[in-house]
Amino acid sequence: MLRDLFVDPPDTLVGHPAAGWAWTVCAAIATVVTLILMPIFARRERTWLWITLVPAGAICFFMESVGDWLGATWYPPNSPLVIGEVLGRPMPFYLVLTYAAYFPLGFWACYQVLKKGPSTARTVGLWIAGGLVNCAVEITFTQTGAHVYYGDNPVRIFGLPLYSIIQNGAFPIMGGAVLLYAKKYLRGRRQLWLLAIYPLGFVGFAVIATWPMYVALNAEPGPVWTWVAAIAAVTMNLVLAAGILFSPWLRNLQREAAQDDRARQGEPVGDPAVRRSPTTPVTAMEPTA
């Protein structure tokens, strides 16, 4: 039934075994590091937030096949350790490992930067860094056949769609922003909401920002409309991501997080321009409450 709605995947594509195994080994190492670090962070900061990131990432694995049909992505059947098919798509084990490590490590790193306070330069730097990391990983594997973006897609750069670079560079920052909110406002069992928030937000952003290209990839309307859809998808990803990353909501969260950190460290909190040391005497020119 799905083949009637979407463009046929390249069933005969054969991936390079060495590339698949390289991905598996790297993802396994990252997952082991994650499983060691997250409990340490959770114990040190007395919060379960870091623990919930691992299953939240793993849950996204089950949504991968939906995104693969929409975005015309294919993992070869000869990939190492294929654990089965989901909606007719071969699912290599390295996808589970990748999601289980990508969410905790990427979101934690961005959280550490975001909590220092609002900074356009830092946010842009994170976005660029995330996009470059995504390029380094995905272009390597698209060029070796570990996976492929197929169909008539005019905005691929060495096999990787431009809108994917924008998305995947912004996702960790958005995850860090959710952590800022969750750490301050979600307590106890409410933190379990992250198990739903992250997967739904992950898929929701991609669909909302990229739906014109998803439609064009599978409807094959011709080169002109495909280009229109591709430009629209790139623009929508840029605008939507920037709207979230530079929103007043996030900047306020960053200010609150920075103030909370200074308060915990015993540093003065508030605007330095109007803050007065408690030892400074009140003069006649300064009204008292």
mmCIF file of C-alpha atoms in Angstrom:
data_model
loop_
_atom_site.group_PDB
_atom_site.id
_atom_site.type_symbol
_atom_site.label_atom_id
_atom_site.label_comp_id
_atom_site.label_asym_id
_atom_site.label_seq_id
_atom_site.Cartn_x
_atom_site.Cartn_y
_atom_site.Cartn_z
ATOM 1 C CA MET A 1 0.000 0.000 0.000
ATOM 2 C CA LEU A 2 2.816 2.415 0.880
ATOM 3 C CA ARG A 3 4.408 1.802 -2.515
ATOM 4 C CA ASP A 4 1.228 3.134 -4.106
ATOM 5 C CA LEU A 5 1.591 6.440 -2.237
ATOM 6 C CA PHE A 6 5.350 6.984 -2.333
ATOM 7 C CA VAL A 7 8.105 6.769 -4.921
ATOM 8 C CA ASP A 8 9.755 3.342 -5.049
ATOM 9 C CA PRO A 9 12.988 2.999 -3.054
ATOM 10 C CA PRO A 10 16.148 1.628 -4.718
ATOM 11 C CA ASP A 11 15.635 -1.974 -3.576
ATOM 12 C CA THR A 12 18.671 -3.175 -5.504
ATOM 13 C CA LEU A 13 21.085 -0.719 -3.865
ATOM 14 C CA VAL A 14 23.995 -2.509 -2.226
ATOM 15 C CA GLY A 15 25.906 -0.634 0.459
ATOM 16 C CA HIS A 16 29.598 -0.890 1.199
ATOM 17 C CA PRO A 17 29.959 -3.325 4.159
ATOM 18 C CA ALA A 18 32.952 -1.480 5.602
ATOM 19 C CA ALA A 19 30.969 1.779 5.781
ATOM 20 C CA GLY A 20 28.083 0.063 7.560
ATOM 21 C CA TRP A 21 30.391 -1.544 10.088
ATOM 22 C CA ALA A 22 32.243 1.740 10.624
ATOM 23 C CA TRP A 23 28.936 3.431 11.413
ATOM 24 C CA THR A 24 28.002 0.581 13.756
ATOM 25 C CA VAL A 25 31.284 0.752 15.668
ATOM 26 C CA CYS A 26 31.228 4.553 15.997
ATOM 27 C CA ALA A 27 27.587 4.541 17.127
ATOM 28 C CA ALA A 28 28.294 1.754 19.631
ATOM 29 C CA ILE A 29 31.213 3.695 21.149
ATOM 30 C CA ALA A 30 29.070 6.841 21.390
ATOM 31 C CA THR A 31 26.274 4.859 23.041
ATOM 32 C CA VAL A 32 28.630 3.347 25.633
ATOM 33 C CA VAL A 33 29.962 6.827 26.429
ATOM 34 C CA THR A 34 26.370 8.042 26.754
ATOM 35 C CA LEU A 35 25.365 5.226 29.103
ATOM 36 C CA ILE A 36 28.353 6.045 31.319
ATOM 37 C CA LEU A 37 27.969 9.821 31.368
ATOM 38 C CA MET A 38 24.207 10.297 31.683
ATOM 39 C CA PRO A 39 23.857 8.566 35.094
ATOM 40 C CA ILE A 40 26.841 10.577 36.335
ATOM 41 C CA PHE A 41 25.203 13.835 35.224
ATOM 42 C CA ALA A 42 21.872 12.733 36.699
ATOM 43 C CA ARG A 43 23.428 11.950 40.082
ATOM 44 C CA ARG A 44 25.518 15.113 40.144
ATOM 45 C CA GLU A 45 22.610 17.409 39.289
ATOM 46 C CA ARG A 46 19.948 15.356 41.072
ATOM 47 C CA THR A 47 17.626 15.144 38.091
ATOM 48 C CA TRP A 48 16.301 12.330 35.905
ATOM 49 C CA LEU A 49 16.360 14.524 32.816
ATOM 50 C CA TRP A 50 19.594 13.061 31.507
ATOM 51 C CA ILE A 51 18.327 9.503 31.947
ATOM 52 C CA THR A 52 15.145 10.166 29.946
ATOM 53 C CA LEU A 53 17.142 11.316 26.920
ATOM 54 C CA VAL A 54 18.381 7.801 26.132
ATOM 55 C CA PRO A 55 14.954 6.146 25.724
ATOM 56 C CA ALA A 56 13.566 9.290 24.086
ATOM 57 C CA GLY A 57 16.230 8.971 21.412
ATOM 58 C CA ALA A 58 15.643 5.250 21.020
ATOM 59 C CA ILE A 59 11.892 5.857 20.552
ATOM 60 C CA CYS A 60 12.721 8.000 17.518
ATOM 61 C CA PHE A 61 14.111 4.865 15.891
ATOM 62 C CA PHE A 62 10.557 3.599 15.472
ATOM 63 C CA MET A 63 9.638 6.801 13.640
ATOM 64 C CA GLU A 64 12.602 6.533 11.287
ATOM 65 C CA SER A 65 10.738 4.454 8.720
ATOM 66 C CA VAL A 66 7.952 7.057 8.461
ATOM 67 C CA GLY A 67 10.512 9.767 7.793
ATOM 68 C CA ASP A 68 12.297 7.510 5.308
ATOM 69 C CA TRP A 69 9.152 7.086 3.211
ATOM 70 C CA LEU A 70 8.401 10.821 3.303
ATOM 71 C CA GLY A 71 11.953 11.991 2.721
ATOM 72 C CA ALA A 72 12.978 9.243 0.282
ATOM 73 C CA THR A 73 15.778 7.755 2.397
ATOM 74 C CA TRP A 74 16.994 4.175 2.068
ATOM 75 C CA TYR A 75 19.264 1.861 4.075
ATOM 76 C CA PRO A 76 20.543 -1.080 2.003
ATOM 77 C CA PRO A 77 19.323 -4.563 2.996
ATOM 78 C CA ASN A 78 22.947 -5.750 3.207
ATOM 79 C CA SER A 79 23.688 -3.288 6.029
ATOM 80 C CA PRO A 80 25.297 -4.984 9.045
ATOM 81 C CA LEU A 81 23.035 -6.241 11.842
ATOM 82 C CA VAL A 82 19.679 -5.481 10.219
ATOM 83 C CA ILE A 83 17.247 -6.146 13.063
ATOM 84 C CA GLY A 84 14.164 -6.328 10.868
ATOM 85 C CA GLU A 85 11.852 -4.239 8.738
ATOM 86 C CA VAL A 86 9.569 -1.426 9.856
ATOM 87 C CA LEU A 87 6.913 -0.483 7.289
ATOM 88 C CA GLY A 88 8.886 -2.360 4.664
ATOM 89 C CA ARG A 89 12.159 -0.587 5.431
ATOM 90 C CA PRO A 90 15.336 -2.452 6.492
ATOM 91 C CA MET A 91 16.405 -1.072 9.865
ATOM 92 C CA PRO A 92 20.101 -1.548 10.762
ATOM 93 C CA PHE A 93 20.986 -1.774 14.439
ATOM 94 C CA TYR A 94 23.271 1.241 14.136
ATOM 95 C CA LEU A 95 20.173 3.444 13.829
ATOM 96 C CA VAL A 96 19.079 2.497 17.347
ATOM 97 C CA LEU A 97 22.586 3.214 18.638
ATOM 98 C CA THR A 98 22.782 6.508 16.739
ATOM 99 C CA TYR A 99 19.521 7.845 18.173
ATOM 100 C CA ALA A 100 20.333 6.614 21.688
ATOM 101 C CA ALA A 101 23.603 8.586 21.645
ATOM 102 C CA TYR A 102 22.688 11.558 19.434
ATOM 103 C CA PHE A 103 19.894 12.850 21.662
ATOM 104 C CA PRO A 104 21.705 12.749 25.032
ATOM 105 C CA LEU A 105 25.147 13.892 23.892
ATOM 106 C CA GLY A 106 24.000 16.516 21.384
ATOM 107 C CA PHE A 107 21.273 17.957 23.598
ATOM 108 C CA TRP A 108 23.482 17.966 26.699
ATOM 109 C CA ALA A 109 26.285 19.800 24.857
ATOM 110 C CA CYS A 110 23.885 22.451 23.530
ATOM 111 C CA TYR A 111 22.248 22.807 26.940
ATOM 112 C CA GLN A 112 25.642 23.580 28.480
ATOM 113 C CA VAL A 113 26.167 26.410 25.981
ATOM 114 C CA LEU A 114 22.613 27.779 26.089
ATOM 115 C CA LYS A 115 22.507 28.047 29.876
ATOM 116 C CA LYS A 116 25.365 30.574 29.805
ATOM 117 C CA GLY A 117 22.820 33.170 28.682
ATOM 118 C CA PRO A 118 21.459 34.562 25.415
ATOM 119 C CA SER A 119 24.070 35.130 22.737
ATOM 120 C CA THR A 120 23.389 35.360 19.018
ATOM 121 C CA ALA A 121 27.010 34.506 18.225
ATOM 122 C CA ARG A 122 26.966 31.347 20.360
ATOM 123 C CA THR A 123 23.634 30.208 18.907
ATOM 124 C CA VAL A 124 24.782 30.748 15.331
ATOM 125 C CA GLY A 125 28.043 28.979 16.141
ATOM 126 C CA LEU A 126 26.183 25.986 17.544
ATOM 127 C CA TRP A 127 23.932 25.863 14.486
ATOM 128 C CA ILE A 128 26.880 25.943 12.093
ATOM 129 C CA ALA A 129 28.809 23.383 14.131
ATOM 130 C CA GLY A 130 25.822 21.037 14.185
ATOM 131 C CA GLY A 131 25.395 21.362 10.428
ATOM 132 C CA LEU A 132 29.087 20.681 9.790
ATOM 133 C CA VAL A 133 29.056 17.582 12.013
ATOM 134 C CA ASN A 134 25.973 16.357 10.173
ATOM 135 C CA CYS A 135 27.706 16.938 6.827
ATOM 136 C CA ALA A 136 30.855 15.108 7.921
ATOM 137 C CA VAL A 137 28.893 12.045 9.048
ATOM 138 C CA GLU A 138 26.121 11.826 6.479
ATOM 139 C CA ILE A 139 28.107 12.765 3.372
ATOM 140 C CA THR A 140 30.656 10.111 4.302
ATOM 141 C CA PHE A 141 27.955 7.479 4.443
ATOM 142 C CA THR A 142 25.953 8.651 1.431
ATOM 143 C CA GLN A 143 29.119 8.534 -0.661
ATOM 144 C CA THR A 144 29.912 5.001 0.514
ATOM 145 C CA GLY A 145 26.369 3.713 0.085
ATOM 146 C CA ALA A 146 25.634 3.174 3.776
ATOM 147 C CA HIS A 147 22.410 5.054 3.078
ATOM 148 C CA VAL A 148 21.041 7.157 0.256
ATOM 149 C CA TYR A 149 18.596 10.000 -0.351
ATOM 150 C CA TYR A 150 16.906 8.963 -3.581
ATOM 151 C CA GLY A 151 14.362 10.550 -5.902
ATOM 152 C CA ASP A 152 14.440 13.812 -7.846
ATOM 153 C CA ASN A 153 15.999 16.110 -5.267
ATOM 154 C CA PRO A 154 17.812 19.121 -6.772
ATOM 155 C CA VAL A 155 19.215 20.505 -3.493
ATOM 156 C CA ARG A 156 21.450 17.587 -2.585
ATOM 157 C CA ILE A 157 25.057 18.417 -1.714
ATOM 158 C CA PHE A 158 27.196 15.314 -2.227
ATOM 159 C CA GLY A 159 24.048 13.279 -1.720
ATOM 160 C CA LEU A 160 22.814 15.146 1.373
ATOM 161 C CA PRO A 161 19.771 17.476 1.050
ATOM 162 C CA LEU A 162 20.427 21.063 2.098
ATOM 163 C CA TYR A 163 17.291 21.196 4.233
ATOM 164 C CA SER A 164 18.538 18.156 6.179
ATOM 165 C CA ILE A 165 21.742 20.013 7.013
ATOM 166 C CA ILE A 166 19.694 22.947 8.333
ATOM 167 C CA GLN A 167 17.363 20.665 10.306
ATOM 168 C CA ASN A 168 20.013 18.440 11.822
ATOM 169 C CA GLY A 169 22.158 21.418 12.776
ATOM 170 C CA ALA A 170 19.234 23.007 14.627
ATOM 171 C CA PHE A 171 17.710 19.927 16.295
ATOM 172 C CA PRO A 172 20.290 19.607 19.107
ATOM 173 C CA ILE A 173 19.892 23.297 19.978
ATOM 174 C CA MET A 174 16.120 22.893 20.157
ATOM 175 C CA GLY A 175 16.677 19.857 22.369
ATOM 176 C CA GLY A 176 18.919 21.897 24.632
ATOM 177 C CA ALA A 177 16.208 24.573 24.804
ATOM 178 C CA VAL A 178 13.643 22.000 25.920
ATOM 179 C CA LEU A 179 16.091 20.870 28.607
ATOM 180 C CA LEU A 180 16.367 24.451 29.874
ATOM 181 C CA TYR A 181 12.597 24.556 30.242
ATOM 182 C CA ALA A 182 12.276 21.042 31.662
ATOM 183 C CA LYS A 183 14.962 21.485 34.290
ATOM 184 C CA LYS A 184 13.301 24.595 35.665
ATOM 185 C CA TYR A 185 9.612 23.760 35.296
ATOM 186 C CA LEU A 186 9.203 19.971 35.117
ATOM 187 C CA ARG A 187 9.536 18.099 38.379
ATOM 188 C CA GLY A 188 9.303 14.430 39.281
ATOM 189 C CA ARG A 189 7.162 12.328 36.984
ATOM 190 C CA ARG A 190 6.467 15.299 34.744
ATOM 191 C CA GLN A 191 9.940 14.832 33.311
ATOM 192 C CA LEU A 192 8.644 11.653 31.657
ATOM 193 C CA TRP A 193 6.777 13.904 29.238
ATOM 194 C CA LEU A 194 10.114 14.254 27.466
ATOM 195 C CA LEU A 195 9.672 10.684 26.198
ATOM 196 C CA ALA A 196 6.849 12.033 24.027
ATOM 197 C CA ILE A 197 7.963 15.638 23.520
ATOM 198 C CA TYR A 198 11.271 14.827 21.864
ATOM 199 C CA PRO A 199 10.087 12.220 19.313
ATOM 200 C CA LEU A 200 6.963 14.211 18.401
ATOM 201 C CA GLY A 201 8.924 17.456 18.144
ATOM 202 C CA PHE A 202 11.617 15.739 16.085
ATOM 203 C CA VAL A 203 9.147 14.440 13.507
ATOM 204 C CA GLY A 204 6.784 17.407 13.745
ATOM 205 C CA PHE A 205 9.429 19.989 12.914
ATOM 206 C CA ALA A 206 10.663 17.980 9.923
ATOM 207 C CA VAL A 207 7.161 17.519 8.496
ATOM 208 C CA ILE A 208 6.020 21.124 9.070
ATOM 209 C CA ALA A 209 9.193 22.653 7.634
ATOM 210 C CA THR A 210 9.789 20.224 4.766
ATOM 211 C CA TRP A 211 6.357 19.071 3.592
ATOM 212 C CA PRO A 212 6.566 20.789 0.161
ATOM 213 C CA MET A 213 9.631 18.731 -0.710
ATOM 214 C CA TYR A 214 8.170 15.551 0.736
ATOM 215 C CA VAL A 215 5.161 15.994 -1.534
ATOM 216 C CA ALA A 216 7.323 16.753 -4.576
ATOM 217 C CA LEU A 217 9.623 13.790 -3.975
ATOM 218 C CA ASN A 218 6.736 11.351 -3.992
ATOM 219 C CA ALA A 219 4.357 13.057 -6.472
ATOM 220 C CA GLU A 220 7.128 13.761 -9.027
ATOM 221 C CA PRO A 221 5.449 16.873 -10.493
ATOM 222 C CA GLY A 222 8.303 17.742 -12.861
ATOM 223 C CA PRO A 223 11.508 19.808 -12.594
ATOM 224 C CA VAL A 224 9.940 23.255 -12.225
ATOM 225 C CA TRP A 225 7.610 22.403 -9.362
ATOM 226 C CA THR A 226 10.266 20.228 -7.755
ATOM 227 C CA TRP A 227 12.621 23.227 -7.679
ATOM 228 C CA VAL A 228 9.840 25.404 -6.246
ATOM 229 C CA ALA A 229 9.202 22.815 -3.528
ATOM 230 C CA ALA A 230 12.916 22.452 -2.787
ATOM 231 C CA ILE A 231 13.447 26.204 -2.402
ATOM 232 C CA ALA A 232 10.322 26.422 -0.237
ATOM 233 C CA ALA A 233 11.553 23.595 2.001
ATOM 234 C CA VAL A 234 14.991 25.155 2.463
ATOM 235 C CA THR A 235 13.452 28.561 3.223
ATOM 236 C CA MET A 236 10.860 27.138 5.643
ATOM 237 C CA ASN A 237 13.517 25.178 7.527
ATOM 238 C CA LEU A 238 15.683 28.291 7.862
ATOM 239 C CA VAL A 239 12.826 30.546 8.956
ATOM 240 C CA LEU A 240 11.214 28.084 11.360
ATOM 241 C CA ALA A 241 14.510 27.064 12.948
ATOM 242 C CA ALA A 242 15.658 30.678 13.300
ATOM 243 C CA GLY A 243 12.276 31.637 14.733
ATOM 244 C CA ILE A 244 12.724 29.062 17.493
ATOM 245 C CA LEU A 245 16.446 29.528 18.134
ATOM 246 C CA PHE A 246 16.228 33.328 18.419
ATOM 247 C CA SER A 247 12.771 33.550 19.980
ATOM 248 C CA PRO A 248 12.080 35.694 23.072
ATOM 249 C CA TRP A 249 10.906 32.484 24.791
ATOM 250 C CA LEU A 250 14.314 30.841 24.447
ATOM 251 C CA ARG A 251 16.251 33.994 25.291
ATOM 252 C CA ASN A 252 14.225 34.389 28.498
ATOM 253 C CA LEU A 253 14.931 30.759 29.393
ATOM 254 C CA GLN A 254 18.627 31.396 28.840
ATOM 255 C CA ARG A 255 18.593 34.474 31.085
ATOM 256 C CA GLU A 256 16.816 32.543 33.829
ATOM 257 C CA ALA A 257 19.254 29.627 33.537
ATOM 258 C CA ALA A 258 22.270 31.944 33.666
ATOM 259 C CA GLN A 259 20.882 33.735 36.743
ATOM 260 C CA ASP A 260 20.143 30.414 38.454
ATOM 261 C CA ASP A 261 23.698 29.247 37.800
ATOM 262 C CA ARG A 262 25.161 32.451 39.237
ATOM 263 C CA ALA A 263 22.906 32.189 42.288
ATOM 264 C CA ARG A 264 24.050 28.608 42.943
ATOM 265 C CA GLN A 265 27.650 29.733 42.710
ATOM 266 C CA GLY A 266 27.027 32.582 45.140
ATOM 267 C CA GLU A 267 27.522 35.307 42.542
ATOM 268 C CA PRO A 268 25.375 38.476 42.444
ATOM 269 C CA VAL A 269 22.229 38.134 40.331
ATOM 270 C CA GLY A 270 20.568 40.914 38.369
ATOM 271 C CA ASP A 271 21.478 43.745 36.074
ATOM 272 C CA PRO A 272 25.038 44.928 36.875
ATOM 273 C CA ALA A 273 24.067 48.474 35.858
ATOM 274 C CA VAL A 274 21.554 48.810 38.674
ATOM 275 C CA ARG A 275 22.877 46.232 41.123
ATOM 276 C CA ARG A 276 24.381 47.676 44.306
ATOM 277 C CA SER A 277 26.570 45.828 46.752
ATOM 278 C CA PRO A 278 24.791 45.156 50.068
ATOM 279 C CA THR A 279 27.680 46.911 51.829
ATOM 280 C CA THR A 280 27.222 50.145 49.881
ATOM 281 C CA PRO A 281 25.616 52.757 52.134
ATOM 282 C CA VAL A 282 22.406 54.465 51.077
ATOM 283 C CA THR A 283 22.950 58.177 50.430
ATOM 284 C CA ALA A 284 20.502 60.986 50.701
ATOM 285 C CA MET A 285 20.082 61.024 46.959
ATOM 286 C CA GLU A 286 18.877 57.424 46.988
ATOM 287 C CA PRO A 287 15.288 56.964 48.106
ATOM 288 C CA THR A 288 14.654 54.077 50.461
ATOM 289 C CA ALA A 289 11.696 51.743 50.357
#
